[in-house]
Coordinates of C-alpha atoms in Angstrom, one line a residue:
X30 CA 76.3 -27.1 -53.4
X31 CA 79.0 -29.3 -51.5
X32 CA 76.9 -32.0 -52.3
X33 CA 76.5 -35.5 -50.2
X34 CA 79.3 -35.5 -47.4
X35 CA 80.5 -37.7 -45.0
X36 CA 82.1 -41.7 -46.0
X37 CA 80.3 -44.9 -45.3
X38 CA 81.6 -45.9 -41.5
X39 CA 80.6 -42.2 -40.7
X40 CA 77.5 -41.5 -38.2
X41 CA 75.8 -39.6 -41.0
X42 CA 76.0 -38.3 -44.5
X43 CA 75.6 -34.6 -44.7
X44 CA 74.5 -32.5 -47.3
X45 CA 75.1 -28.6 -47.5
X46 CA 73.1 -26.8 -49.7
X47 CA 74.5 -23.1 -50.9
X48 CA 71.1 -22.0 -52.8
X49 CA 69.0 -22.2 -49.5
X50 CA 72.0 -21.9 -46.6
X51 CA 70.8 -24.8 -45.4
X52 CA 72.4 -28.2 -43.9
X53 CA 70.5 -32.0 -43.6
X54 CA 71.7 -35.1 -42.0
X55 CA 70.3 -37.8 -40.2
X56 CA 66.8 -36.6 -41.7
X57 CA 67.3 -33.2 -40.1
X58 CA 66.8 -29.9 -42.2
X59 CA 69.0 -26.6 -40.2
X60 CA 68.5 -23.3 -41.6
X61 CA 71.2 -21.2 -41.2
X62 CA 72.1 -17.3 -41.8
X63 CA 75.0 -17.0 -45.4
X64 CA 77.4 -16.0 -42.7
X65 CA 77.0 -19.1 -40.3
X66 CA 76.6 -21.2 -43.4
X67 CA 80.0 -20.2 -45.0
X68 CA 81.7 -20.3 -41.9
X69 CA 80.2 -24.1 -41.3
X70 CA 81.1 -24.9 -44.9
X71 CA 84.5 -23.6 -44.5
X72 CA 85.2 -25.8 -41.3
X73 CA 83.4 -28.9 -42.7
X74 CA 85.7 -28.5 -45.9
X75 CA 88.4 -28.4 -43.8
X76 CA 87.3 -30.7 -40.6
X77 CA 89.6 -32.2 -38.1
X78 CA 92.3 -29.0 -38.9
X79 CA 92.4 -26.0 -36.2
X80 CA 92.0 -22.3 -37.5
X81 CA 93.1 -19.1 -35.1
X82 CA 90.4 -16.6 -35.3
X83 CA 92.5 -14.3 -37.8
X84 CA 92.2 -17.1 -40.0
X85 CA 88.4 -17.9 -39.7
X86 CA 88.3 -13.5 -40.5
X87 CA 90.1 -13.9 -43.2
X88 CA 88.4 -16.8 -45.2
X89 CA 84.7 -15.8 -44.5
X90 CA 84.7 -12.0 -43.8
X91 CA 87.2 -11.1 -46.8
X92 CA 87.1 -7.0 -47.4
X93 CA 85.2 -6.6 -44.2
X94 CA 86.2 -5.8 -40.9
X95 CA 84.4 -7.3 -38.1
X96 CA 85.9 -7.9 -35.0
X97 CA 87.1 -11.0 -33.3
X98 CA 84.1 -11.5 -31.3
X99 CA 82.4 -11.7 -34.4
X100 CA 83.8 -15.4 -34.8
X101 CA 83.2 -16.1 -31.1
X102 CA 79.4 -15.2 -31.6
X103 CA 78.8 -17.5 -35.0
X104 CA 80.7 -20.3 -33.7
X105 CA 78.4 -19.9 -31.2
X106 CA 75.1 -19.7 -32.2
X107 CA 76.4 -22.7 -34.8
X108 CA 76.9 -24.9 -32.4
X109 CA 73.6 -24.2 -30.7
X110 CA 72.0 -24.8 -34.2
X111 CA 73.6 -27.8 -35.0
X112 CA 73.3 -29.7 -31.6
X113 CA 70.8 -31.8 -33.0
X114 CA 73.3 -33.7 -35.1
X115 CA 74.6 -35.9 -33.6
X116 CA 78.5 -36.9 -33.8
X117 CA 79.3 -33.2 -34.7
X118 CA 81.2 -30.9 -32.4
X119 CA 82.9 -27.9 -33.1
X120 CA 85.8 -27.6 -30.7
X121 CA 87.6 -24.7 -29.2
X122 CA 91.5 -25.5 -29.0
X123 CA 92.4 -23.4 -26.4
X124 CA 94.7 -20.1 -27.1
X125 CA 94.4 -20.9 -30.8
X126 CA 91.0 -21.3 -32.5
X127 CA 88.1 -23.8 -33.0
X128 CA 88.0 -26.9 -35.2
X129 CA 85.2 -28.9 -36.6
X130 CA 85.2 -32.9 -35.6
X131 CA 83.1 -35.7 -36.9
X132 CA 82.7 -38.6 -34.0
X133 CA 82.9 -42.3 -36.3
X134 CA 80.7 -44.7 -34.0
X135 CA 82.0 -47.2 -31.8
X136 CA 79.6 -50.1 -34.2
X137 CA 79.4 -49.7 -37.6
X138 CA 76.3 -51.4 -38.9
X139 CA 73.8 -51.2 -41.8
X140 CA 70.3 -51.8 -41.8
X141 CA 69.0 -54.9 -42.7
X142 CA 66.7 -53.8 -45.7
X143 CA 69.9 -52.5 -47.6
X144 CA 70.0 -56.0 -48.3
X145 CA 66.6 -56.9 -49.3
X146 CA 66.9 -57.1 -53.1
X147 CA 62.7 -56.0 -53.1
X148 CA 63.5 -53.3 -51.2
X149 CA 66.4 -51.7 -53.7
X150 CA 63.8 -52.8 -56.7
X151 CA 61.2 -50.7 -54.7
X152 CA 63.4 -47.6 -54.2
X153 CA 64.7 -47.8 -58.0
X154 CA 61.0 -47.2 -59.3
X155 CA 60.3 -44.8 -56.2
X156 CA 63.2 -42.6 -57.9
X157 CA 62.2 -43.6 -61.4
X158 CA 58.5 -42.1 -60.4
X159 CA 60.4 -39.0 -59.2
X160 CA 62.6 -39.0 -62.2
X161 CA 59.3 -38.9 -64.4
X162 CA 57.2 -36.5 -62.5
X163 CA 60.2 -34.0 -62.7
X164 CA 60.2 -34.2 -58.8
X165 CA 64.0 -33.5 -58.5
X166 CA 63.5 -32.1 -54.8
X167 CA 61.9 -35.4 -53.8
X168 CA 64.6 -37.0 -55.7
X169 CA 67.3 -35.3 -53.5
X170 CA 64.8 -36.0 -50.2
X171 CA 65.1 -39.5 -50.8
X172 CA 68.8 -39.7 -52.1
X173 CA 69.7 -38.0 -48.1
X174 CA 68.0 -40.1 -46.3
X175 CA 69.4 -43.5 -47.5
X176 CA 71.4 -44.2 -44.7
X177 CA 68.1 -44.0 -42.3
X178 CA 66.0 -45.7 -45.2
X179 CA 68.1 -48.5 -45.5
X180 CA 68.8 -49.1 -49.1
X181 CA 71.4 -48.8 -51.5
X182 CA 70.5 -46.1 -54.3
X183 CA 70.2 -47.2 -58.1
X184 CA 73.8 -46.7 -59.7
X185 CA 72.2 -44.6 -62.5
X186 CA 70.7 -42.5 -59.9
X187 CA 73.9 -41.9 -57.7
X188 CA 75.2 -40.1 -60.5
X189 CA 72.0 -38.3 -61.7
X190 CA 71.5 -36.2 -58.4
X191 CA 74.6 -34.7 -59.3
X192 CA 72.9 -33.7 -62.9
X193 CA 69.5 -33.1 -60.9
X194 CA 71.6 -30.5 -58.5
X195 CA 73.7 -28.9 -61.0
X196 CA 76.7 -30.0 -59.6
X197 CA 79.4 -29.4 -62.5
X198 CA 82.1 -29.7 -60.5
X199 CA 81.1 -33.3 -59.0
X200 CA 80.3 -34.7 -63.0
X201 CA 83.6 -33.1 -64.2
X202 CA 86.1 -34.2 -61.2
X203 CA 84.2 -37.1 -59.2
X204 CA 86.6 -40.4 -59.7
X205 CA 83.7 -43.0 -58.1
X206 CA 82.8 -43.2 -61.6
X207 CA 84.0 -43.4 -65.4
X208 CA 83.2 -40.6 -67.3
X209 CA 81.5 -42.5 -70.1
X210 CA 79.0 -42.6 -67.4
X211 CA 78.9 -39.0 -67.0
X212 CA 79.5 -37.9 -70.5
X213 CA 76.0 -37.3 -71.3
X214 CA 75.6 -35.4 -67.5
X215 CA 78.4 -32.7 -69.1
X216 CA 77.3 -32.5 -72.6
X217 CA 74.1 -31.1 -71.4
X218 CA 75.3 -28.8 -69.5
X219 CA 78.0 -28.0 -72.0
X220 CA 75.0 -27.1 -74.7
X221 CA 74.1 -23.9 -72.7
X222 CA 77.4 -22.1 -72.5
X223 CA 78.5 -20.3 -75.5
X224 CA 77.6 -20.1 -79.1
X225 CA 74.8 -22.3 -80.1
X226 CA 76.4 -23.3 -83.7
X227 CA 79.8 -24.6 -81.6
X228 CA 77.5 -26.9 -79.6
X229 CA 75.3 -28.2 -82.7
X230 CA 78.9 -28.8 -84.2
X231 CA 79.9 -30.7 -81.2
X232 CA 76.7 -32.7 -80.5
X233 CA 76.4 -33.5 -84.7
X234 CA 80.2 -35.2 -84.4
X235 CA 79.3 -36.9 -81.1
X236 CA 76.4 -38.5 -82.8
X237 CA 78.7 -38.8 -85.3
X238 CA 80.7 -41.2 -83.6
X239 CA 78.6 -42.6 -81.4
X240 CA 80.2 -42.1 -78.5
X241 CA 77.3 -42.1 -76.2
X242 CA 75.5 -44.8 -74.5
X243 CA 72.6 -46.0 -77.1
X244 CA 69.5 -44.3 -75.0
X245 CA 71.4 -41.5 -74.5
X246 CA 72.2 -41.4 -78.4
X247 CA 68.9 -41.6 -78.8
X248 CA 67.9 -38.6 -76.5
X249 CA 70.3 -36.8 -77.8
X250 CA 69.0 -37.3 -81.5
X251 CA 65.7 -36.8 -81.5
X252 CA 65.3 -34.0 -78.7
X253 CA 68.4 -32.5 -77.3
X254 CA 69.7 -31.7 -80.7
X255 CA 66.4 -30.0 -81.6
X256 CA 66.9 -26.6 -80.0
X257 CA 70.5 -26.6 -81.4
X258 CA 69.3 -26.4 -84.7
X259 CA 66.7 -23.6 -84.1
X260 CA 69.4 -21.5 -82.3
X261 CA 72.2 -21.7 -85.2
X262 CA 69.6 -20.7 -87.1
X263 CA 69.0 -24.1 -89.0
X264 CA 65.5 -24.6 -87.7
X265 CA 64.1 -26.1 -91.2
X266 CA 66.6 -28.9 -89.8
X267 CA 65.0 -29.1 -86.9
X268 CA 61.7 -29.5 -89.0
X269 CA 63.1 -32.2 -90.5
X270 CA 65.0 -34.0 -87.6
X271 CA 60.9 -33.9 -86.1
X272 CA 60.1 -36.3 -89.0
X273 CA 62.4 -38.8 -87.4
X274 CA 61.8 -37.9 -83.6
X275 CA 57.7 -38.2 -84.1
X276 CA 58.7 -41.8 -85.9
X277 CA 60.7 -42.5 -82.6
X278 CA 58.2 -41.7 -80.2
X279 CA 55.1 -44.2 -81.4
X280 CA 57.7 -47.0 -80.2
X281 CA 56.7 -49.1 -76.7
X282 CA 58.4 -46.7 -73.8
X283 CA 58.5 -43.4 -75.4
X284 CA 55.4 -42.5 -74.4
X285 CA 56.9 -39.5 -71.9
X286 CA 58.8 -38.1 -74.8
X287 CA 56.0 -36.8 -76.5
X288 CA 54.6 -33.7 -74.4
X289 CA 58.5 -32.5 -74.5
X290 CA 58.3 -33.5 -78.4
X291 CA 55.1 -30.7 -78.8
X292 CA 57.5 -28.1 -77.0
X293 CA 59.9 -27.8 -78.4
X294 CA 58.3 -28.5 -81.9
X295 CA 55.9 -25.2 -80.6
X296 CA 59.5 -23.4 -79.8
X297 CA 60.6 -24.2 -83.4
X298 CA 57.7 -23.0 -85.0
X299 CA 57.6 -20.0 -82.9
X300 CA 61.2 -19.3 -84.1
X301 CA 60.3 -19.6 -87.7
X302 CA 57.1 -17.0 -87.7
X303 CA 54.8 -19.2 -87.9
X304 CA 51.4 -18.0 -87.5
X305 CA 49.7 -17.6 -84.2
X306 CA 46.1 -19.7 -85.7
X307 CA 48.9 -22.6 -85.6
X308 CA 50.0 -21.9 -82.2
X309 CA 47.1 -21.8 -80.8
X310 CA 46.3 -25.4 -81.9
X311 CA 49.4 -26.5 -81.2
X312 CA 49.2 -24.9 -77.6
X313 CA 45.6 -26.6 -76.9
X314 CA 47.1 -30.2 -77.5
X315 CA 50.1 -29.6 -75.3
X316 CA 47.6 -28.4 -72.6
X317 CA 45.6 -32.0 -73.4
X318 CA 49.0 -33.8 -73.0
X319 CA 50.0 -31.9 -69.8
X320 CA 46.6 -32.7 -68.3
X321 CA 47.6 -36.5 -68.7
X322 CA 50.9 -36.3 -67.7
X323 CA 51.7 -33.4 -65.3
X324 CA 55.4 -33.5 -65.7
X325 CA 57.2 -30.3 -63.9
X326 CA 59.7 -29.9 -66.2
X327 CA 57.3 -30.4 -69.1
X328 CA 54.9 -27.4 -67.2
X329 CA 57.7 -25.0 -66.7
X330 CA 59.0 -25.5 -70.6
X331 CA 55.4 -25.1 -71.6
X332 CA 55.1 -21.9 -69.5
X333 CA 58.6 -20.8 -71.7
X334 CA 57.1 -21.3 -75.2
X335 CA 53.9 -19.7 -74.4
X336 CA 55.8 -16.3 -72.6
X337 CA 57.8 -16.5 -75.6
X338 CA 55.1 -16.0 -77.9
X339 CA 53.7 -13.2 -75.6
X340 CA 56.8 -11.0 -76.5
X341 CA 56.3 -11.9 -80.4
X342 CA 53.0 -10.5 -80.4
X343 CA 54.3 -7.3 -77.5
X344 CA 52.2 -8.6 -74.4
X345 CA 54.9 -7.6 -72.4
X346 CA 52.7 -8.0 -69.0
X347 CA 51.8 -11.4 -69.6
X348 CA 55.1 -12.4 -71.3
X349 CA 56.7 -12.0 -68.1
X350 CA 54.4 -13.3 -65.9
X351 CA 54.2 -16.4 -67.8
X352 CA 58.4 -16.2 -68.3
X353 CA 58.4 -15.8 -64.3
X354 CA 56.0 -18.9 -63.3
X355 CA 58.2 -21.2 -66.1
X356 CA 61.1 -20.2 -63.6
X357 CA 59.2 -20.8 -60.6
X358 CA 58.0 -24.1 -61.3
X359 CA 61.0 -25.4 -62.4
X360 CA 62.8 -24.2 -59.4
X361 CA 60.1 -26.2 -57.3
X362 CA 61.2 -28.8 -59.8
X363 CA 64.7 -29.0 -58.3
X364 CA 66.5 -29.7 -61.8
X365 CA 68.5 -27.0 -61.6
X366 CA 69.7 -27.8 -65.2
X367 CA 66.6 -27.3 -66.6
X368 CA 66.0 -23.6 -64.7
X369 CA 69.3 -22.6 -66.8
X370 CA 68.1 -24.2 -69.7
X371 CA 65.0 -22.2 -69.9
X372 CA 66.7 -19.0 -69.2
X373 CA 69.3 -20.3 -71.7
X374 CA 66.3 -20.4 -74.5
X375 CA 64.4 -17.2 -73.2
X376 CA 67.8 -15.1 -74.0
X377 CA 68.7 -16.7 -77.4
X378 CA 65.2 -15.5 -78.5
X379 CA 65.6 -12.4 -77.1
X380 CA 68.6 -12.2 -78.8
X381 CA 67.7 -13.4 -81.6
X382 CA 64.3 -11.0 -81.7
X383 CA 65.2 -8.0 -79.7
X384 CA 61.7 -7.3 -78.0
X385 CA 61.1 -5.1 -74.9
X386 CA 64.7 -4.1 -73.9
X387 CA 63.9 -4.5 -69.8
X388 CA 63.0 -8.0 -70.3
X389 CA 65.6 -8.9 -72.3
X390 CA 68.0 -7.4 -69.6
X391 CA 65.9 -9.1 -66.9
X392 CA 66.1 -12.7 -68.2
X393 CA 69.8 -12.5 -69.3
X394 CA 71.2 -11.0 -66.0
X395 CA 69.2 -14.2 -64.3
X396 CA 70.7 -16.4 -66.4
X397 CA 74.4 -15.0 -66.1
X398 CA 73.7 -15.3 -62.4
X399 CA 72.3 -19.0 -62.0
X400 CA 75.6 -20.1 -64.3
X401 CA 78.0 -17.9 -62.1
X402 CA 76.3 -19.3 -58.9
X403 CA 76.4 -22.6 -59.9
X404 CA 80.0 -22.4 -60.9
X405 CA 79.2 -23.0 -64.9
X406 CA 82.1 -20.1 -65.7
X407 CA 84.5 -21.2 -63.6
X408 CA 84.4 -24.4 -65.2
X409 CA 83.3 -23.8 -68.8
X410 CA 87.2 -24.0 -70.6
X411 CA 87.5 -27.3 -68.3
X412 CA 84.6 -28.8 -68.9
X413 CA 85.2 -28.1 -73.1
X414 CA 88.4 -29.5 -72.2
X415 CA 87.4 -32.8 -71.4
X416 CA 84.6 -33.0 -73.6
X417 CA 87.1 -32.2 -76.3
X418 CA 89.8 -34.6 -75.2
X419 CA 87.2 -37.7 -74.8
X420 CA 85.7 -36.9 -78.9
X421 CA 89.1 -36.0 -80.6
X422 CA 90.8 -39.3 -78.3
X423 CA 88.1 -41.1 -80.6

């Protein structure tokens, strides 16, 4: 995702969105075809320089061999696509190539409501609503249409559409904020690559030395650090740490923690054997909880732990339907993060239990493929890197 472009003074902020091939400003959603979206993405990366067609060949039909009218046609029918955006123009220099331009208006001016100190308060719990629904797509909505809006977005949520989109690259190299702000951003993401006994290792010195922010400490603590210990195979630790984290969660504004508290306590004791005349109770009052709260996220995990204990008992037909809709909901979620995090605990079961082969296969090739899409390879050694750097620097 090349996340949200443009620079205040421009005539809009645009957004380009990889997943979907899809490109919004000014409130406008264009569809485009993976070919006309890597050729707009290319020239919006590189706007205001000229490329010969040879060039434009070269960068978005690599190993292929289309002709030059090939760039003639997409530059085309881009154009024709994109006319309803206004300030945009891709030009044709003549006897060399085309180039993409950005028109800066002639006024600059804000609207008034950006500041109207209501209004921001108003948008803040509008996001916070979001935020708690697991509505990550109306999150993103909102967060592109600011500029029309008129409001200034909530500095904890300028950074957390990053997290929301799975933008790894943004969290590790953005410089429009400290990393202590982001630290949190990148040790979640950091949990799901690699060994799971590295990561509890990490996260247990991090607590350690309190490095994070004291909600996030908190988080980390009682929830994050739960899954950890089932997957390095220390769940009576986990069992334990749930002492504390059901202590934690009777306290004024924890309320929300305590449907993702039965998960992943149902994921632990699904781990350890425990019998299904357990589960089945424990299943029933996450069901209770999830009619009162209808949390996305908290759905699509719930979905997990119940296909999970599908392939424990060899229901391979309803495991994966039940695996499937986790994934679907969660993509309709938008938290991308939390799509990789459930394949990330389907394939350490699998792994860990070895059931139907196919399905195993299935889920672990998805998940290879949502990290390599999203760029989590590419960046894993830096992002360890700077996690490393910031903890050792301590």
């Amino acid at each position: 995702m090349s996340g949200f472009g443009g620079k205040r003074g421009s005539i809009m902020q645009l957004e380009l969105i990889e997943s979907e091939y899809k490109v919004t400003g000014d409130g406008i959603t264009i569809e485009l075809f993976p070919k006309e979206f890597t050729l707009f993405q290319f020239l919006y990366k590189n706007r205001g320089r000229t490329f010969s067609r040879e060039q434009l060949l070269d960068k978005v039909w690599p190993l292929e061999y289309p002709v030059e009218r090939t760039v003639d046609d997409h530059i085309y029918r881009l154009r024709k696509k994109l006319s309803k955006l206004q300030g945009l123009d891709i030009k044709t220099v003549r006897g060399f190539g085309y180039s993409l331009t950005m028109r800066e208006p002639s006024v600059t001016m804000t609207n008034p409501t950006t500041y109207d100190a209501k209004m921001q308060e108003t948008m803040r719990e509008v996001f916070v609503k979001y935020h708690q629904y697991g509505q990550g797509r109306s999150m993103l909505t909102l967060a592109r249409q600011q500029d029309v809006l008129g409001y200034e977005m909530d500095p904890f949520y300028s950074i957390y559409i990053h997290f929301v989109q799975g933008d790894l690259e943004w969290l590790l190299n953005t410089e429009e904020v400290e990393i202590e702000e982001r630290f949190y951003s990148l040790m979640i993401c950091y949990i799901f690559l690699g060994d799971p006994k590295k990561k509890l290792e990490f996260c247990e010195l991090v607590l350690e030395k309190k490095i994070l922010l004291p909600p996030q400490h908190r988080e980390m603590e009682i929830l994050n650090i739960l899954d950890l210990y089932t997957f390095a195979g220390q769940p009576e630790k986990a069992i334990e740490r749930l002492k504390l984290t059901h202590e934690v969660i009777k306290e004024p504004g924890y309320e929300n923690f305590i449907p993702v508290t039965a998960i992943s306590e149902m994921l632990v004791h699904l781990w350890m054997g425990t019998k299904d005349q357990e589960l089945e109770r424990m299943a029933k009052d996450i069901e209770v909880l999830l009619q009162e709260k209808p949390f996305l996220r908290e759905i699509g995990s719930y979905k997990v732990a119940r296909g999970l204990w599908c392939l424990r008992r060899k229901s391979w037909r309803e495991a994966e339907q039940l695996l499937d809709e986790a994934l679907q909901v969660l993509e309709m979620s938008g938290f991308v993060p939390m799509r990789i995090y459930a394949l990330y605990r389907i394939v350490h079961y699998c792994n860990e239990f070895s059931p139907q082969s196919t399905l195993h296969q299935k889920y672990a090739d998805l998940f290879e493929h949502e990290k390599e899409e999203r760029g989590f390879h590419r960046l894993e050694q830096s992002l360890e890197n700077v996690l490393m750097n910031i903890v050792t620097a301590l």
